[in-house]
Short mmCIF file of C-alpha atoms in Angstrom, two decimals:
data_model
loop_
_atom_site.label_atom_id
_atom_site.label_comp_id
_atom_site.label_asym_id
_atom_site.label_seq_id
_atom_site.Cartn_x
_atom_site.Cartn_y
_atom_site.Cartn_z
CA MET A 452 59.17 -48.86 20.97
CA LYS A 453 60.25 -45.12 20.72
CA MET A 454 57.39 -42.51 22.16
CA ILE A 455 56.66 -40.24 19.37
CA PHE A 456 52.97 -39.39 19.84
CA LEU A 457 51.98 -36.18 22.08
CA TYR A 458 47.69 -35.85 22.06
CA VAL A 459 46.81 -38.07 18.36
CA ALA A 460 43.41 -38.13 16.99
CA LEU A 461 43.51 -42.02 15.76
CA THR A 462 40.86 -42.61 12.56
CA PHE A 463 41.62 -45.88 10.53
CA THR A 464 39.71 -47.66 8.01
CA SER A 465 41.43 -50.62 7.50
CA LEU A 466 41.11 -52.17 10.60
CA SER A 467 38.41 -54.49 12.13
CA CYS A 468 38.32 -56.18 15.38
CA LYS A 469 35.63 -59.14 15.36
CA SER A 470 33.98 -60.52 18.46
CA GLY A 471 31.16 -62.77 18.07
CA GLY A 472 31.46 -62.30 14.41
CA SER A 473 31.04 -58.73 14.74
CA SER A 474 33.02 -56.07 13.12
CA THR A 475 32.83 -52.61 14.29
CA SER A 476 35.48 -49.13 13.52
CA ALA A 477 35.66 -46.26 15.87
CA GLU A 478 37.63 -42.96 16.12
CA VAL A 479 39.67 -42.96 19.51
CA GLU A 480 41.70 -39.88 20.71
CA GLY A 481 44.91 -41.14 22.96
CA LYS A 482 47.56 -39.15 24.65
CA HIS A 483 51.10 -40.46 24.85
CA GLU A 484 52.98 -40.27 28.15
CA GLN A 485 56.51 -40.26 29.03
CA VAL A 486 57.56 -43.38 30.87
CA ASP A 487 57.52 -44.12 34.33
CA SER A 488 61.06 -43.93 36.96
CA LEU A 489 62.13 -47.45 35.44
CA GLN A 490 65.70 -47.25 34.48
CA ALA A 491 67.60 -49.55 32.52
CA ASP A 492 71.24 -48.96 33.05
CA SER A 493 72.03 -51.63 30.35
CA LEU A 494 70.24 -54.22 28.30
CA ASP A 495 71.05 -57.67 30.72
CA GLN A 496 69.60 -55.94 33.63
CA LEU A 497 66.95 -53.10 34.83
CA GLU A 498 66.49 -51.32 37.70
CA ALA A 499 63.53 -49.51 39.04
CA LYS A 500 63.39 -47.14 42.21
CA ASP A 501 60.45 -44.59 43.36
CA SER A 502 59.23 -44.16 46.64
CA SER A 503 57.36 -47.15 47.12
CA PHE A 504 58.73 -49.42 45.11
CA TYR A 505 62.57 -51.09 44.40
CA LEU A 506 63.30 -53.71 41.73
CA LYS A 507 66.77 -54.77 40.12
CA ALA A 508 66.35 -58.05 37.90
CA SER A 509 69.55 -59.35 36.31
CA LYS A 510 70.87 -62.62 34.77
CA GLY A 511 71.40 -65.17 37.64
CA LYS A 512 73.01 -68.76 36.64
CA GLU A 513 72.02 -70.44 33.74
CA GLY A 514 68.52 -70.36 32.86
CA GLU A 515 67.49 -68.28 35.72
CA ILE A 516 67.06 -64.66 36.34
CA CYS A 517 66.89 -63.26 39.82
CA LEU A 518 65.22 -60.49 41.46
CA LYS A 519 66.22 -57.89 44.51
CA TYR A 520 63.35 -56.00 45.43
CA ARG A 521 61.27 -53.93 48.30
CA LEU A 522 57.81 -53.67 48.31
CA ASN A 523 55.32 -50.89 49.29
CA HIS A 524 55.15 -50.52 53.15
CA THR A 525 58.51 -52.67 54.14
CA ASN A 526 61.59 -51.87 54.95
CA THR A 527 63.26 -55.04 53.94
CA TYR A 528 64.51 -56.34 50.47
CA LYS A 529 63.58 -60.02 49.35
CA TYR A 530 65.36 -61.97 46.98
CA PHE A 531 64.00 -64.33 44.10
CA CYS A 532 65.17 -66.21 41.32
CA PHE A 533 63.10 -68.07 38.70
CA LYS A 534 63.43 -69.89 35.47
CA TYR A 535 63.83 -68.39 31.73
CA PHE A 536 63.08 -70.26 29.19
CA ASP A 537 64.78 -68.59 26.27
CA TYR A 538 68.10 -69.92 24.73
CA SER A 539 69.22 -66.56 24.26
CA ASP A 540 70.63 -64.29 26.20
CA VAL A 541 68.58 -62.37 28.79
CA VAL A 542 67.79 -59.24 27.12
CA PHE A 543 65.70 -56.26 29.04
CA PRO A 544 64.04 -53.48 26.82
CA ASP A 545 64.15 -50.25 27.41
CA THR A 546 59.99 -50.12 26.78
CA SER A 547 57.75 -52.93 26.86
CA VAL A 548 54.29 -52.33 28.67
CA GLY A 549 51.60 -49.73 27.40
CA ILE A 550 49.36 -48.72 30.37
CA ILE A 551 46.32 -47.12 29.48
CA ASN A 552 44.27 -44.84 31.94
CA ASP A 553 41.68 -43.24 30.07
CA GLY A 554 42.03 -41.69 26.81
CA SER A 555 46.05 -41.91 27.72
CA PHE A 556 48.40 -44.13 27.63
CA ARG A 557 52.22 -44.03 29.20
CA GLU A 558 55.26 -46.81 28.03
CA SER A 559 57.24 -48.70 31.19
CA SER A 560 59.44 -51.47 31.13
CA TYR A 561 57.12 -53.08 33.83
CA TYR A 562 53.95 -52.98 35.78
CA LEU A 563 52.94 -53.67 39.39
CA VAL A 564 49.42 -55.02 40.08
CA HIS A 565 48.09 -54.83 43.37
CA ASP A 566 51.45 -53.36 44.62
CA SER A 567 52.71 -57.40 44.29
CA ILE A 568 52.10 -58.86 41.49
CA LEU A 569 54.88 -58.04 38.40
CA ILE A 570 54.14 -57.72 34.87
CA LEU A 571 57.90 -58.30 33.14
CA PRO A 572 58.12 -58.89 29.87
CA LEU A 573 61.61 -59.26 28.38
CA ILE A 574 62.98 -59.89 24.36
CA GLY A 575 62.79 -63.67 23.64
CA MET A 576 63.53 -65.47 20.29
CA ASN A 577 62.56 -63.67 17.34
CA ASN A 578 62.45 -60.22 18.95
CA PHE A 579 59.40 -61.10 20.28
CA LEU A 580 58.05 -60.12 23.45
CA SER A 581 58.16 -62.91 26.50
CA VAL A 582 56.28 -62.10 29.48
CA TYR A 583 56.63 -63.39 32.89
CA ILE A 584 53.68 -62.69 35.90
CA LEU A 585 55.51 -62.75 39.38
CA ASN A 586 53.54 -63.19 42.74
CA LEU A 587 56.73 -61.30 44.72
CA GLN A 588 54.77 -61.77 47.85
CA SER A 589 54.17 -65.06 47.71
CA GLN A 590 57.12 -65.53 45.19
CA GLU A 591 55.43 -67.85 43.04
CA VAL A 592 55.16 -67.42 39.38
CA LEU A 593 52.11 -67.04 37.46
CA GLY A 594 52.77 -67.10 34.24
CA SER A 595 55.72 -67.63 32.19
CA ASP A 596 57.25 -67.18 28.82
CA ILE A 597 53.68 -65.88 27.02
CA ARG A 598 54.99 -64.72 23.88
CA THR A 599 53.10 -61.36 22.56
CA SER A 600 53.97 -60.36 18.82
CA PHE A 601 52.76 -56.32 19.15
CA SER A 602 55.92 -54.34 20.14
CA LEU A 603 54.25 -53.82 24.12
CA VAL A 604 52.13 -55.59 26.47
CA TRP A 605 49.13 -53.72 26.72
CA ILE A 606 47.57 -53.02 30.35
CA ASP A 607 44.67 -51.55 31.82
CA GLY A 608 45.49 -50.58 35.03
CA LYS A 609 42.17 -50.33 36.84
CA SER A 610 40.73 -53.26 35.81
CA SER A 611 44.06 -55.25 36.14
CA THR A 612 44.03 -57.08 32.41
CA PHE A 613 46.52 -56.88 30.16
CA LEU A 614 46.64 -58.09 26.43
CA THR A 615 48.82 -60.57 24.46
CA THR A 616 48.79 -61.50 20.77
CA ASP A 617 49.64 -64.87 18.71
CA THR A 618 52.08 -65.21 15.74
CA PRO A 619 49.45 -63.44 13.10
CA ASP A 620 48.23 -65.35 10.27
CA TYR A 621 49.15 -64.56 6.84
CA ILE A 622 45.59 -63.44 5.02
CA ASN A 623 47.02 -61.93 1.86
CA ASP A 624 49.89 -59.27 0.51
CA THR A 625 48.43 -56.78 2.33
CA THR A 626 46.39 -58.24 5.74
CA TYR A 627 47.40 -60.26 8.74
CA LEU A 628 45.01 -62.01 11.37
CA TYR A 629 45.94 -61.45 14.77
CA LYS A 630 44.77 -63.88 17.53
CA LEU A 631 44.03 -61.46 20.75
CA ASN A 632 44.39 -63.15 24.30
CA LYS A 633 42.68 -61.35 27.34
CA TYR A 634 44.16 -62.18 30.99
CA LYS A 635 43.06 -60.81 34.36
CA ILE A 636 45.12 -60.72 37.97
CA GLU A 637 42.64 -60.96 40.81
CA GLY A 638 43.20 -62.27 44.26
CA GLY A 639 46.78 -63.56 43.57
CA ALA A 640 45.85 -65.68 40.21
CA MET A 641 45.74 -65.11 36.57
CA SER A 642 42.98 -66.29 34.41
CA LEU A 643 42.64 -65.98 30.30
CA ILE A 644 38.91 -64.47 30.25
CA LYS A 645 38.65 -63.49 26.83
CA ARG A 646 39.96 -64.29 23.14
CA ASP A 647 39.46 -62.14 19.92
CA THR A 648 40.56 -61.59 17.07
CA ALA A 649 41.79 -58.32 14.61
CA HIS A 650 42.72 -57.82 11.03
CA LEU A 651 45.59 -55.82 10.50
CA ASN A 652 47.13 -54.26 7.69
CA VAL A 653 50.62 -55.48 7.27
CA ASN A 654 52.67 -52.04 7.07
CA LEU A 655 50.42 -50.97 10.20
CA LYS A 656 51.43 -54.05 12.37
CA ASP A 657 54.56 -51.94 14.55
CA ASP A 658 52.06 -48.95 14.64
CA LEU A 659 51.83 -47.98 18.39
CA LYS A 660 48.78 -45.43 17.65
CA ILE A 661 46.65 -48.61 15.78
CA ASN A 662 48.17 -51.28 18.32
CA TYR A 663 46.69 -48.62 21.20
CA LYS A 664 42.94 -48.66 19.52
CA ILE A 665 42.98 -52.40 19.61
CA ALA A 666 44.08 -52.73 22.94
CA ARG A 667 41.45 -50.02 24.12
CA ARG A 668 38.76 -51.56 22.59
CA ILE A 669 39.69 -55.77 24.03
CA LEU A 670 40.35 -54.02 27.44
CA HIS A 671 38.05 -51.88 27.92
#
């Protein structure tokens, strides 16, 4: 999950994305920017501070994660605990989302949609990300323990959509088949709006440049 790319041109011949039975390939340019204002004090909690939003997430009682937060245009702190379904200790990754904006992306450890819906990935079993979607205004859990096998949850902020991937299927010694899930957050609710697939070389499965290319194609 390290940030290692600045102004990179992406050309890949081993990748194909399938939708409706067709395969495509393209050259994509991407700029990788710095992470946002999230500050992680340790692996068992995280804290985000800026002028319009405050969040502190930490382990509560057994099987729970508790949030302390302040939303934009409010002066009071709120508290909200939700069930955590993993059997391991709670681990907050230093970076877990890739936020796409036109031809660039930045990394963070959370994302806030419509100023009140929190996308919060945690490190789950087998080091896969486990994603929680939380409506902080109504204190509802919109989605819980959504697993993804990419190293980041990819998000298009303009369309309020995000991408997760199922555990890949083994095709042969050089290729995995990834099943892609596109979700949309709208009107305080979350829905799965598209499924797709992508063939990916085994040696490139953790390559952020490749993941970015797939996500940009599916989310745009």
